[in-house]
Coordinates of C-alpha atoms in Angstrom, one line a residue:
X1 CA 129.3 106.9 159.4
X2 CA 125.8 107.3 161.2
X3 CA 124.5 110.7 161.4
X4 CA 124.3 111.7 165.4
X5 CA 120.9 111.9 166.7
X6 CA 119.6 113.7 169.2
X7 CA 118.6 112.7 172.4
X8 CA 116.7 114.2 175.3
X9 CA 118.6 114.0 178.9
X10 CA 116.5 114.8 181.9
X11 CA 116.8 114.7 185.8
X12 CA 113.2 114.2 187.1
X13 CA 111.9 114.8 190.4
X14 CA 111.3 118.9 189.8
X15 CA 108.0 120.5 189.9
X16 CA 107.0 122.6 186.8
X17 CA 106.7 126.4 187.8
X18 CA 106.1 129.7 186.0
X19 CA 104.6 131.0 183.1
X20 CA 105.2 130.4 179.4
X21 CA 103.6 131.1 175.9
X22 CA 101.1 128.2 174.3
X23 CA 102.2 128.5 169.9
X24 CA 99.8 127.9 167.3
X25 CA 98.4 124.5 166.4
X26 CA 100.0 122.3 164.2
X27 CA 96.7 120.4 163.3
X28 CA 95.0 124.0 162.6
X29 CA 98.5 125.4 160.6
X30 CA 99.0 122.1 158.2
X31 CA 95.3 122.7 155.9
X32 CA 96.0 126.8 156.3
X33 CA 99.0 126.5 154.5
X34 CA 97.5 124.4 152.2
X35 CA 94.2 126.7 151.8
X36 CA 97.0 129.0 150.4
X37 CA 96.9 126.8 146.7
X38 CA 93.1 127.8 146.4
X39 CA 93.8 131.0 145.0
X40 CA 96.5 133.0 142.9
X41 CA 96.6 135.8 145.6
X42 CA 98.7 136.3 148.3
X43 CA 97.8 134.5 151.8
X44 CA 99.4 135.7 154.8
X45 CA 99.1 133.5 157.6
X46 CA 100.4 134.6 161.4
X47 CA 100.9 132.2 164.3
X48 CA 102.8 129.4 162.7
X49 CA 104.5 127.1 165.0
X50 CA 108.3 126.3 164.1
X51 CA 108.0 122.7 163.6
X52 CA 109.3 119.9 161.5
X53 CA 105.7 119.0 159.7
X54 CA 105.5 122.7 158.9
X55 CA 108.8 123.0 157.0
X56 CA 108.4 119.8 155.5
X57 CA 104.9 121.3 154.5
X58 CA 106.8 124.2 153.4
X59 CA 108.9 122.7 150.9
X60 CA 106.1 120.4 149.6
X61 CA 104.0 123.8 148.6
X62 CA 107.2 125.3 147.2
X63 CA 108.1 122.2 144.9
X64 CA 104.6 122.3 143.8
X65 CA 105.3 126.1 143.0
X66 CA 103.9 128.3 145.7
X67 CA 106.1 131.1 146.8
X68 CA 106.7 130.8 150.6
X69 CA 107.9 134.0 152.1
X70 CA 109.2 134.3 155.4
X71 CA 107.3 137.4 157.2
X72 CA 108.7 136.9 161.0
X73 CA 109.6 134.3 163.3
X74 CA 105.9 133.1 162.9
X75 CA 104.5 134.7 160.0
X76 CA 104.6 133.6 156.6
X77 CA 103.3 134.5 153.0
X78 CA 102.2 132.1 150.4
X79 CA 101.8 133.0 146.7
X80 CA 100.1 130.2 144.4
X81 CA 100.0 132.1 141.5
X82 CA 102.2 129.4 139.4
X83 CA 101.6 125.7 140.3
X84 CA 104.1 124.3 137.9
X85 CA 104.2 121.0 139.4
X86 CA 101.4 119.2 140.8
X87 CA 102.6 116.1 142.3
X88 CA 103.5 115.3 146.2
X89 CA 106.2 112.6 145.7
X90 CA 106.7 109.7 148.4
X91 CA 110.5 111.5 150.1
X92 CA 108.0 114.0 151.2
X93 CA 104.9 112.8 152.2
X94 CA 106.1 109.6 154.2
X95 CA 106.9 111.5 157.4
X96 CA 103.8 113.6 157.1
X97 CA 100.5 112.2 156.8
X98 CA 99.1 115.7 157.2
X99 CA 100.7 116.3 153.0
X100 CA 97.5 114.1 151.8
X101 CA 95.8 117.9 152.4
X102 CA 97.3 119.4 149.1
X103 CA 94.9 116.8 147.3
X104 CA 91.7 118.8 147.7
X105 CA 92.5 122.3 146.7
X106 CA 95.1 121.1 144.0
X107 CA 92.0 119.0 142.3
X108 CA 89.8 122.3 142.6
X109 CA 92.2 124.6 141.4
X110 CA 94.2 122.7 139.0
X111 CA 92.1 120.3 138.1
X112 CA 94.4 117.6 138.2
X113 CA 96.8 115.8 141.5
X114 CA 99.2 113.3 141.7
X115 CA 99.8 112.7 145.5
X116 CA 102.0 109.7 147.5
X117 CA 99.9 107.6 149.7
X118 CA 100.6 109.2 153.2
X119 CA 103.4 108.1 156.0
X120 CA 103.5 109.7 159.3
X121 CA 103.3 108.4 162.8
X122 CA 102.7 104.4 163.0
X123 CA 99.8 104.1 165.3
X124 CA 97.1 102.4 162.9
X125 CA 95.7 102.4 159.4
X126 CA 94.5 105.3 159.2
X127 CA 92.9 104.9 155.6
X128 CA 92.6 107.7 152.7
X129 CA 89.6 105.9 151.5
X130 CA 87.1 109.1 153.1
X131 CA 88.9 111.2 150.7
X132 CA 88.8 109.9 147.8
X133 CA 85.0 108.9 148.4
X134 CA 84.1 112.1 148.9
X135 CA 86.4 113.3 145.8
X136 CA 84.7 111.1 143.6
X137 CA 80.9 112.1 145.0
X138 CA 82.3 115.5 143.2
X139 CA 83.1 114.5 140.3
X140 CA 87.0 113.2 140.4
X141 CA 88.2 110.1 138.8
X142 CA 90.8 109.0 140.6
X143 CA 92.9 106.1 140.1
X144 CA 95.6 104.6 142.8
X145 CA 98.8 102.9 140.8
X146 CA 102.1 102.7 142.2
X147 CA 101.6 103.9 145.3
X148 CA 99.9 106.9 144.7
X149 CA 96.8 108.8 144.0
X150 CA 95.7 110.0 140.7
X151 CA 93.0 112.2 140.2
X152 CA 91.5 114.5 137.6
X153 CA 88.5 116.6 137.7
X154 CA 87.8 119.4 134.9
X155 CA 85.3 121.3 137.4
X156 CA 84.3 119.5 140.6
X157 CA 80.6 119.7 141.2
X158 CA 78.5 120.0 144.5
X159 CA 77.4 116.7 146.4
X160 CA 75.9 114.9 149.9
X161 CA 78.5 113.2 151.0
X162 CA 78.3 111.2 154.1
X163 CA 81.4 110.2 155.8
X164 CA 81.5 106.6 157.4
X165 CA 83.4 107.5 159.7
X166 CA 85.0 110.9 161.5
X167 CA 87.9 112.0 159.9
X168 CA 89.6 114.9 160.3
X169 CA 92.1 115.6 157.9
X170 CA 89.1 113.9 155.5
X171 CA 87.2 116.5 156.3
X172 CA 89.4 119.3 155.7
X173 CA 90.3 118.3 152.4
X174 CA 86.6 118.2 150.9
X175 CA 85.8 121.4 152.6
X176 CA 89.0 123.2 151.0
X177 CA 87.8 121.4 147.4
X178 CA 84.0 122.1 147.8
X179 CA 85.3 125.9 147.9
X180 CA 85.7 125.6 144.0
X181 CA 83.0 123.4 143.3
X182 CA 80.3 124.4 141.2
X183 CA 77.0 124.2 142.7
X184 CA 76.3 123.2 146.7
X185 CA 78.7 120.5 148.8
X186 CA 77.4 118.7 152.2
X187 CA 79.4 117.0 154.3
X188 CA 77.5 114.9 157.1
X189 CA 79.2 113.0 159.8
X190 CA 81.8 115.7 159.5
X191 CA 84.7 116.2 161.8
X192 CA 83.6 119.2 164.1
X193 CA 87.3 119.7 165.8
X194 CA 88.2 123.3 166.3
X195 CA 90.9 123.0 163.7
X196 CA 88.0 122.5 161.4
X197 CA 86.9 125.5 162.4
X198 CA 89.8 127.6 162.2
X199 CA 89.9 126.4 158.4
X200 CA 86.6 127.4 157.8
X201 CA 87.8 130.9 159.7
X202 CA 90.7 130.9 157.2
X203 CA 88.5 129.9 154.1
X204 CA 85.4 132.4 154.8
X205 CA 88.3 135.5 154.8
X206 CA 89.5 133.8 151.4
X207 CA 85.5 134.7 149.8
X208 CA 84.5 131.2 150.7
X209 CA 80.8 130.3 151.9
X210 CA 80.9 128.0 154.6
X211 CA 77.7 127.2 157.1
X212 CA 77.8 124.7 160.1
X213 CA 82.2 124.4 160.7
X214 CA 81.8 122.9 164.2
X215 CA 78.9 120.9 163.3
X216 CA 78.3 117.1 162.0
X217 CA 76.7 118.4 158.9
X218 CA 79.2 121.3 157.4
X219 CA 77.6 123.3 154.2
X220 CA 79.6 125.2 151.2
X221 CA 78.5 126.8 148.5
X222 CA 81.2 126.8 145.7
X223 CA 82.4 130.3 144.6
X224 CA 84.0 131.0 141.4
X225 CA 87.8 132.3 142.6
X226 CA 88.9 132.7 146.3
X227 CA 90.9 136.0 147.0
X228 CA 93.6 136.4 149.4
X229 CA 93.6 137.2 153.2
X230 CA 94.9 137.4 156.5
X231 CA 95.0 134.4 159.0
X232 CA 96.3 134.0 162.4
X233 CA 96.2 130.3 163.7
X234 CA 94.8 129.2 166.6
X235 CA 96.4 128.4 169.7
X236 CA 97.2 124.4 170.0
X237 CA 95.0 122.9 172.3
X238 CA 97.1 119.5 172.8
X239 CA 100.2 121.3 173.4
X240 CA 98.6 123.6 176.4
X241 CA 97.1 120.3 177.3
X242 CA 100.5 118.3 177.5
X243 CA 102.0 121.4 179.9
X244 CA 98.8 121.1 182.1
X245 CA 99.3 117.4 182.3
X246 CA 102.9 117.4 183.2
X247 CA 102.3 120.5 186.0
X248 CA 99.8 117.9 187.4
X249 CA 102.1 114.9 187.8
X250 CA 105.3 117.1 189.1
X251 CA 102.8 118.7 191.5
X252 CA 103.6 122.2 190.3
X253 CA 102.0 125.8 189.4
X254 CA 101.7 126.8 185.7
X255 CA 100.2 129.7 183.8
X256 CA 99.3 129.2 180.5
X257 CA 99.1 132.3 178.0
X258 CA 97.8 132.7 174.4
X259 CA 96.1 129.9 174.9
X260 CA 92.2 129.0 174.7
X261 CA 90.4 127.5 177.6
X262 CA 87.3 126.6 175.8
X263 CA 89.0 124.0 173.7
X264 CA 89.8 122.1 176.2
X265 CA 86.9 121.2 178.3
X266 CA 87.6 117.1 178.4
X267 CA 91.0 118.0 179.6
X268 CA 90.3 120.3 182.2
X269 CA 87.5 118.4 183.4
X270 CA 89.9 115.4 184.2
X271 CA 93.0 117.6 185.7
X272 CA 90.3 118.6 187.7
X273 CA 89.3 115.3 189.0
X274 CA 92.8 114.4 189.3
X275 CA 93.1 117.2 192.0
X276 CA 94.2 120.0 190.4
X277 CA 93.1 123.9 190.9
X278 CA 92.2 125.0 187.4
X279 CA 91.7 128.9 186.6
X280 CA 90.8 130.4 183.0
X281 CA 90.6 133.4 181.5
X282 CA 90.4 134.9 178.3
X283 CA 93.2 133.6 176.4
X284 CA 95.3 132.4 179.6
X285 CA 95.3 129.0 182.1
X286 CA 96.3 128.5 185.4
X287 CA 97.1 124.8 187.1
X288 CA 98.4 124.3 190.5
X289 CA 98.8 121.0 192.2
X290 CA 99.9 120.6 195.5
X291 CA 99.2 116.3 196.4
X292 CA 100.2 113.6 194.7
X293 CA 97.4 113.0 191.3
X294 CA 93.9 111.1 192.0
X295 CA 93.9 108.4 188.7
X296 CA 91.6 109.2 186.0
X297 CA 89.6 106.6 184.1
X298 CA 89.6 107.7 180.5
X299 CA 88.0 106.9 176.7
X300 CA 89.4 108.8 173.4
X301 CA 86.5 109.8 171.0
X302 CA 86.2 112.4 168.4
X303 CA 85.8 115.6 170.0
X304 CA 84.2 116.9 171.8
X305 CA 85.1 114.1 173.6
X306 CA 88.5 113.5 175.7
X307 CA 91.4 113.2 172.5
X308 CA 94.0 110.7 171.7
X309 CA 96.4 113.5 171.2
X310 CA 96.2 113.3 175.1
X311 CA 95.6 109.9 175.6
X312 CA 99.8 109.0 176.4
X313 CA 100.1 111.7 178.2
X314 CA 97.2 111.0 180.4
X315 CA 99.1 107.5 180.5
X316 CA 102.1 108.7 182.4
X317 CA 99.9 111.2 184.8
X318 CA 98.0 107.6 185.9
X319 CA 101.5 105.7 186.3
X320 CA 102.1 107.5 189.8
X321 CA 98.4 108.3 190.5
X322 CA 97.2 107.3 194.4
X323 CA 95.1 103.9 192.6
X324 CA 94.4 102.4 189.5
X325 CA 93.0 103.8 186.7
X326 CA 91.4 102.9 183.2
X327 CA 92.5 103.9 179.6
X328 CA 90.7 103.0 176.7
X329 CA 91.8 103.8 173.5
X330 CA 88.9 104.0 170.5
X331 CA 90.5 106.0 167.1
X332 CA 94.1 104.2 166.7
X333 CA 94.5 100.2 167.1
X334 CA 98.7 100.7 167.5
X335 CA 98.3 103.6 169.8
X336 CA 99.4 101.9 173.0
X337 CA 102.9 101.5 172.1
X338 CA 104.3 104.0 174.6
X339 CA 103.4 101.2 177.5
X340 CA 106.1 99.3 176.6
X341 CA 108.6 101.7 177.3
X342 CA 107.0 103.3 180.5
X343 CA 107.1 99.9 182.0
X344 CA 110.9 100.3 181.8
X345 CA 110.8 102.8 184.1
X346 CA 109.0 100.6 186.5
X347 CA 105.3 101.5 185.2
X348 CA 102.8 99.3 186.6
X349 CA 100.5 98.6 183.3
X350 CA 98.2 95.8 182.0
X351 CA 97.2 96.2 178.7
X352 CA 93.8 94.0 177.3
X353 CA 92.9 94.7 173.8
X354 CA 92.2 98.4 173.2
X355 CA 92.8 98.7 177.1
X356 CA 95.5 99.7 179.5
X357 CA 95.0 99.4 183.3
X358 CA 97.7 101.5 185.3
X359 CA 98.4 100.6 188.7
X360 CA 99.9 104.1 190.4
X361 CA 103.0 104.0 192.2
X362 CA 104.8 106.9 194.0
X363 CA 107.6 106.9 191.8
X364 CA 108.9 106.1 188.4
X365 CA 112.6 104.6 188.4
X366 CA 114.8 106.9 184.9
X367 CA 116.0 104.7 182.3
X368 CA 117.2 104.6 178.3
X369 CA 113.6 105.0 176.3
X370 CA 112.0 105.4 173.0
X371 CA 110.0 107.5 171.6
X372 CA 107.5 105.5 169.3
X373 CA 105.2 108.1 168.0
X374 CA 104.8 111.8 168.1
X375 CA 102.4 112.0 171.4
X376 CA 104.0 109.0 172.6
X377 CA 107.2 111.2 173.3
X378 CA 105.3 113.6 174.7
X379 CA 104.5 110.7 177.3
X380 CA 107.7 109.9 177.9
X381 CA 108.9 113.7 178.8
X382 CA 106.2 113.9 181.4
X383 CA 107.3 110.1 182.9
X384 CA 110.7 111.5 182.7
X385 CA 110.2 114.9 184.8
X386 CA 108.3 112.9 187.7
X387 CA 111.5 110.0 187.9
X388 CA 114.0 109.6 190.2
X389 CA 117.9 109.3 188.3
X390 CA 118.3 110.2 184.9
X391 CA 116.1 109.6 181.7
X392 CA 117.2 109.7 178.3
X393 CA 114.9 109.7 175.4
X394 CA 116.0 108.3 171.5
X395 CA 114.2 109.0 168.8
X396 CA 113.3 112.6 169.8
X397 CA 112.4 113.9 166.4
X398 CA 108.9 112.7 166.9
X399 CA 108.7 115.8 169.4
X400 CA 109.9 118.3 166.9
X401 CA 107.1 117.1 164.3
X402 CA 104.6 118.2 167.3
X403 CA 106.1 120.9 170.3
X404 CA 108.2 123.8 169.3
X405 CA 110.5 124.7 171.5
X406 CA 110.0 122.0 173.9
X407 CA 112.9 122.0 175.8
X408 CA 113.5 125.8 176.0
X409 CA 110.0 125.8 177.5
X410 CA 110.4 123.2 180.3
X411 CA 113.8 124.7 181.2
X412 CA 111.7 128.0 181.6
X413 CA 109.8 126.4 184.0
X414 CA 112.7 125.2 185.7
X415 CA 112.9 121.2 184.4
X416 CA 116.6 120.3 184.2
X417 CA 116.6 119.1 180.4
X418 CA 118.8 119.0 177.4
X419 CA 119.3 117.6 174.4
X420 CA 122.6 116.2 173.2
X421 CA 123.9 114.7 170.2
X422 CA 125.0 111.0 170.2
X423 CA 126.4 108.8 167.6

């Protein structure tokens, strides 16, 4: 017997109105929690967004012995006083590239990790090797056998380290072992994406000494011990994005809160030039759109520049935009795949290399689709809410690795959505 699996059913042609609460940011939450193994103190960290790459994060930090408290819906306290087993094994890293983060502050604080090569979404390579170069620069000898990454270190030492290319999660995991090291770490061609920041944020409360988070060139100074703290995660800036983008194509009125409108200025800047009416505030957004969308010519680059987080759903925004527009994607070679399936809902898309041209129409036709990736589904939803008939969406778990409450949300704003079990 097959496990059901859930499916998204939605009746499009409904504009998005009203007024809903942006979480915290799964790209921010992921190296918090993991912050937590730098020290034996308690960390409590607010915010947290109820999502599947957080509980699976969760019970990675518990196997390797961290107590994980519950404090609230989105609250939680982390207690690494005991790391009893310092390996991430393959079951639980495979969905979550994000786990590669426990190798850092393991390394620094335990002097030893034994961590599975990272799964996740399948849209490109997305190599480890910026890790472990920067690892070794400290002082790590690391070996990789049997699929996964060995490395020791008795005390990691300062170093220059210059990444070859902008990485992220790369960056994020030398920061978070730098913390410990002894003597002075520098990390040029660093990632400068406020999630980077919001470590550093975290880090700084913990006793760290961090200069330049937000910057290419990012300098720590290692510290003996880290203490415990206080941290409340950032708002996410892709999911107040994907909202903005799907108000925009169902030509409705939005209001954002707890949200951040200076993360988001690439964004903005092209639901502007789509036609919309943008308003910010401190901590809130508001989006109305009253014609049918202008298309946007795009190109993803490392922020500050417009994101591939948005890319796809930018993709379905151009698919019934008044002309044609330009997509090119630069940081992930697979990340195209949602084109496949928006063409089956009539999508008028050429794709040429790294390239997609998308031919507006005034309508997309519903149909059965798949949901290939995490931002990919995201895609899809949006395509889905601006269709005439009926969509339904497999594969839906992608969404719960990246949107909480998803559906509850839409239905707020009055989408007609649900999900249903199917065998």
């Amino acid at each position: 017997m097959h496990e059901p699996t859930p499916k998204l059913i939605i009746q499009g042609n409904s504009p998005l109105r009203g007024k809903i609460r942006i979480s915290g940011a799964k790209n921010a939450a992921l190296p918090v929690l993991c912050a937590a193994l730098l020290t034996g103190d308690d960390v409590r960290i607010s915010n947290v967004p109820r999502l599947m790459d957080i509980t699976t994060m969760l019970s990675l930090l518990e196997q390797i012995g961290v107590n994980v408290e519950s404090a609230g819906p989105s609250e939680f306290v982390l207690c690494a006083a005991n790391l009893t087993n310092l390996t991430a094994p393959y079951d639980m890293v495979k969905t979550m590239r994000a786990a590669i983060l426990v190798l850092g502050p393991l390394l620094a604080r335990a002097g030893e990790a034994y961590i599975s090569l990272p799964g996740g979404c399948a849209i490109g390579l997305r190599p480890v090797d910026q890790h472990i170069k920067g690892l070794e620069a400290m002082g790590a000898e690391i070996t990789i056998e049997h699929g996964y990454i060995h490395a020791v270190a008795k005390q990691l030492h300062g170093a220059r380290i210059v990444m070859d290319i902008v990485t992220v999660t790369g960056t994020e995991n030398l920061m978070m072992a730098a913390t410990l090291a002894r003597g002075t770490t520098v990390i040029e061609n660093a990632a400068r994406e406020p999630e980077i920041i919001d470590l550093a944020n975290c880090l700084i409360a913990m006793g760290a000494k961090i200069h330049g988070a937000g910057s290419d060139i990012i300098t720590i100074e290692g510290v003996p011990t880290l203490h415990g703290a206080e941290h409340c995660v950032m708002p996410d800036r892709i999911e107040t994005g994907t909202f903005l983008a799907a108000t925009c194509a169902t030509g409705g009125d939005i209001h954002l809160t707890e949200t951040d409108p200076y993360l988001l200025d690439a964004v903005l800047d092209k639901l502007t030039e789509c036609g919309a009416r943008i308003e910010t505030g401190d901590r809130w957004i508001r989006l109305k759109m009253q014609s049918r969308p202008k298309p946007v010519n795009l190109r993803t680059a490392p922020y500050p520049a417009f994101p591939t987080d948005m890319q796809a759903q930018f993709m379905s925004l151009n698919c019934i935009a008044d002309g044609t527009a330009v997509i090119t994607e630069t940081i992930f070679e697979n990340r195209l795949m949602h084109v496949q399936e928006l063409k089956r809902m009539s999508a008028d898309i050429r794709v040429e290399g790294n390239t997609a041209i998308i031919s507006g129409i005034p309508r997309l036709d519903g149909a059965h689709v798949m949901a290939t990736d995490l931002r990919a589904s995201a895609s899809l939803v949006i395509a889905g809410l601006v269709a005439q008939d009926e969509t339904v969406i497999d594969r839906i778990y992608h969404l719960d690795r990246g949107y909480e409450a998803i559906e509850e949300k839409l239905s707020l704003l009055g989408a007609s959505i649900q999900r249903v079990n199917s065998p």
